[in-house]
Each structure stands twice: as C-alpha cells, then as structure tokens.
C-alpha cells in the first residue's frame, strides 16, 4: 500500500460547522520510492471522514531528490485516464492517491502525479 506521510498540518482555515465540517488547509508530504524521495505541499479541503483531502492546489514547493521542480498550476486526476471522474484526492492512510499536477493543460509537458496504481515523474 502506498502511504502519503503527513509531516505538518498548517493553518486550518475553516470554522467548525459540526462533525462533518470541511476544513481548508495546507499539508506537507513526502513519498519515497525506488527512484528517490519526492516531497512538497498540497492545499486542500479535509473531508468529514478525517482521512480524505480534496486537493485544490499544489504550490510551487515541490522537490524531487531535494531539487526544486517547476510550478504546476494545472490540477487533474490520474483516474480520468480510466474514465473515472472524481476530484483530485489523497487519503492520509494511503488508500487513495489520485492527483496530477502539471505545467500545461492536459499534462502534455512537465508534471508529476499520483494515480491509483502508480507514481509518475516526468
């Protein structure tokens, strides 16, 4: 199972609206694979289950093997390749890692992503 390691949760922005409240926040993550360590920051909304984050942005704080990468303003999902339509998402327990961050529309050039079955670096 692939697990995303949450290092720090910064600046929870939303007010509490009961048990199912959605919270917007920023998380630092790192992912280790056979080819190196990948780390960065995602912005998103923590869902009421306390496990799922709907990813809304990937700020320009992404590194691969300690080297900063380009900015990736386009956000989509790996599952769209398989014609499954859902919001870019990750879970703290690693049961779902599904987002692509790219420098251009349709991820035609540079980018990185977690899809439900693999991790990709370009």
GROMACS .gro file of C-alpha atoms in nm:
model
  122
    1UNK     CA    1   0.000   0.000   0.000
    2UNK     CA    2   0.130   0.345  -0.088
    3UNK     CA    3   0.107   0.588   0.201
    4UNK     CA    4   0.148   0.962   0.197
    5UNK     CA    5   0.331   1.084   0.504
    6UNK     CA    6   0.179   1.397   0.650
    7UNK     CA    7   0.458   1.591   0.814
    8UNK     CA    8   0.281   1.905   0.930
    9UNK     CA    9  -0.069   2.048   0.902
   10UNK     CA   10  -0.052   2.425   0.876
   11UNK     CA   11  -0.312   2.695   0.920
   12UNK     CA   12  -0.651   2.529   0.933
   13UNK     CA   13  -0.868   2.797   0.781
   14UNK     CA   14  -1.229   2.687   0.808
   15UNK     CA   15  -1.455   2.735   1.106
   16UNK     CA   16  -1.613   2.428   1.260
   17UNK     CA   17  -1.967   2.360   1.141
   18UNK     CA   18  -2.029   2.032   1.323
   19UNK     CA   19  -1.890   1.680   1.289
   20UNK     CA   20  -1.897   1.680   0.907
   21UNK     CA   21  -1.718   2.013   0.870
   22UNK     CA   22  -1.487   2.062   0.573
   23UNK     CA   23  -1.156   2.228   0.658
   24UNK     CA   24  -0.924   2.402   0.411
   25UNK     CA   25  -0.557   2.367   0.496
   26UNK     CA   26  -0.204   2.307   0.371
   27UNK     CA   27  -0.015   1.982   0.421
   28UNK     CA   28   0.348   1.888   0.368
   29UNK     CA   29   0.406   1.541   0.229
   30UNK     CA   30   0.681   1.308   0.125
   31UNK     CA   31   0.671   0.995  -0.085
   32UNK     CA   32   0.959   0.750  -0.102
   33UNK     CA   33   1.005   0.521  -0.398
   34UNK     CA   34   1.284   0.316  -0.553
   35UNK     CA   35   1.396   0.616  -0.757
   36UNK     CA   36   1.407   0.874  -0.478
   37UNK     CA   37   1.220   1.091  -0.231
   38UNK     CA   38   0.952   1.325  -0.355
   39UNK     CA   39   0.825   1.598  -0.122
   40UNK     CA   40   0.609   1.904  -0.138
   41UNK     CA   41   0.300   2.084  -0.026
   42UNK     CA   42  -0.063   2.039  -0.120
   43UNK     CA   43  -0.356   2.261  -0.041
   44UNK     CA   44  -0.697   2.110   0.001
   45UNK     CA   45  -1.011   2.051   0.197
   46UNK     CA   46  -1.012   1.789   0.471
   47UNK     CA   47  -1.337   1.596   0.445
   48UNK     CA   48  -1.565   1.494   0.731
   49UNK     CA   49  -1.415   1.143   0.745
   50UNK     CA   50  -1.090   1.294   0.878
   51UNK     CA   51  -0.894   1.088   0.621
   52UNK     CA   52  -0.967   1.229   0.273
   53UNK     CA   53  -0.829   1.555   0.133
   54UNK     CA   54  -0.972   1.701  -0.187
   55UNK     CA   55  -0.662   1.861  -0.340
   56UNK     CA   56  -0.727   2.216  -0.462
   57UNK     CA   57  -0.371   2.335  -0.538
   58UNK     CA   58  -0.006   2.232  -0.546
   59UNK     CA   59   0.202   2.538  -0.455
   60UNK     CA   60   0.550   2.571  -0.603
   61UNK     CA   61   0.715   2.392  -0.310
   62UNK     CA   62   0.772   2.053  -0.474
   63UNK     CA   63   1.110   1.876  -0.469
   64UNK     CA   64   1.243   1.554  -0.616
   65UNK     CA   65   1.567   1.424  -0.460
   66UNK     CA   66   1.595   1.764  -0.289
   67UNK     CA   67   1.587   1.962  -0.616
   68UNK     CA   68   1.302   2.215  -0.658
   69UNK     CA   69   1.072   2.146  -0.954
   70UNK     CA   70   0.883   2.389  -1.177
   71UNK     CA   71   0.544   2.534  -1.089
   72UNK     CA   72   0.247   2.310  -1.168
   73UNK     CA   73  -0.073   2.517  -1.182
   74UNK     CA   74  -0.290   2.262  -1.372
   75UNK     CA   75  -0.458   2.010  -1.144
   76UNK     CA   76  -0.642   1.695  -1.255
   77UNK     CA   77  -0.657   1.324  -1.165
   78UNK     CA   78  -0.492   1.006  -1.284
   79UNK     CA   79  -0.828   0.833  -1.274
   80UNK     CA   80  -0.951   1.044  -1.567
   81UNK     CA   81  -0.727   0.827  -1.787
   82UNK     CA   82  -0.956   0.538  -1.693
   83UNK     CA   83  -1.271   0.749  -1.746
   84UNK     CA   84  -1.343   0.769  -1.372
   85UNK     CA   85  -1.444   1.122  -1.280
   86UNK     CA   86  -1.364   1.236  -0.927
   87UNK     CA   87  -1.196   1.532  -0.765
   88UNK     CA   88  -0.817   1.521  -0.717
   89UNK     CA   89  -0.784   1.339  -0.384
   90UNK     CA   90  -0.545   1.181  -0.135
   91UNK     CA   91  -0.602   0.999   0.192
   92UNK     CA   92  -0.383   1.002   0.499
   93UNK     CA   93  -0.394   0.622   0.522
   94UNK     CA   94  -0.271   0.583   0.163
   95UNK     CA   95  -0.582   0.407   0.037
   96UNK     CA   96  -0.618   0.671  -0.238
   97UNK     CA   97  -0.354   0.884  -0.409
   98UNK     CA   98  -0.511   1.038  -0.716
   99UNK     CA   99  -0.396   1.373  -0.848
  100UNK     CA  100  -0.178   1.507  -1.128
  101UNK     CA  101  -0.013   1.849  -1.116
  102UNK     CA  102   0.113   1.976  -1.450
  103UNK     CA  103   0.267   2.284  -1.608
  104UNK     CA  104   0.027   2.284  -1.905
  105UNK     CA  105  -0.329   2.183  -1.984
  106UNK     CA  106  -0.385   1.808  -2.039
  107UNK     CA  107  -0.046   1.741  -1.873
  108UNK     CA  108   0.119   1.747  -2.215
  109UNK     CA  109   0.457   1.866  -2.084
  110UNK     CA  110   0.610   1.866  -1.734
  111UNK     CA  111   0.434   1.746  -1.424
  112UNK     CA  112   0.407   1.482  -1.158
  113UNK     CA  113   0.129   1.279  -1.018
  114UNK     CA  114  -0.007   1.004  -0.807
  115UNK     CA  115  -0.258   0.786  -0.983
  116UNK     CA  116  -0.446   0.500  -0.818
  117UNK     CA  117  -0.186   0.241  -0.926
  118UNK     CA  118   0.148   0.413  -0.990
  119UNK     CA  119   0.358   0.717  -0.920
  120UNK     CA  120   0.487   0.911  -1.218
  121UNK     CA  121   0.775   1.154  -1.258
  122UNK     CA  122   0.837   1.345  -1.580
   0.00000   0.00000   0.00000
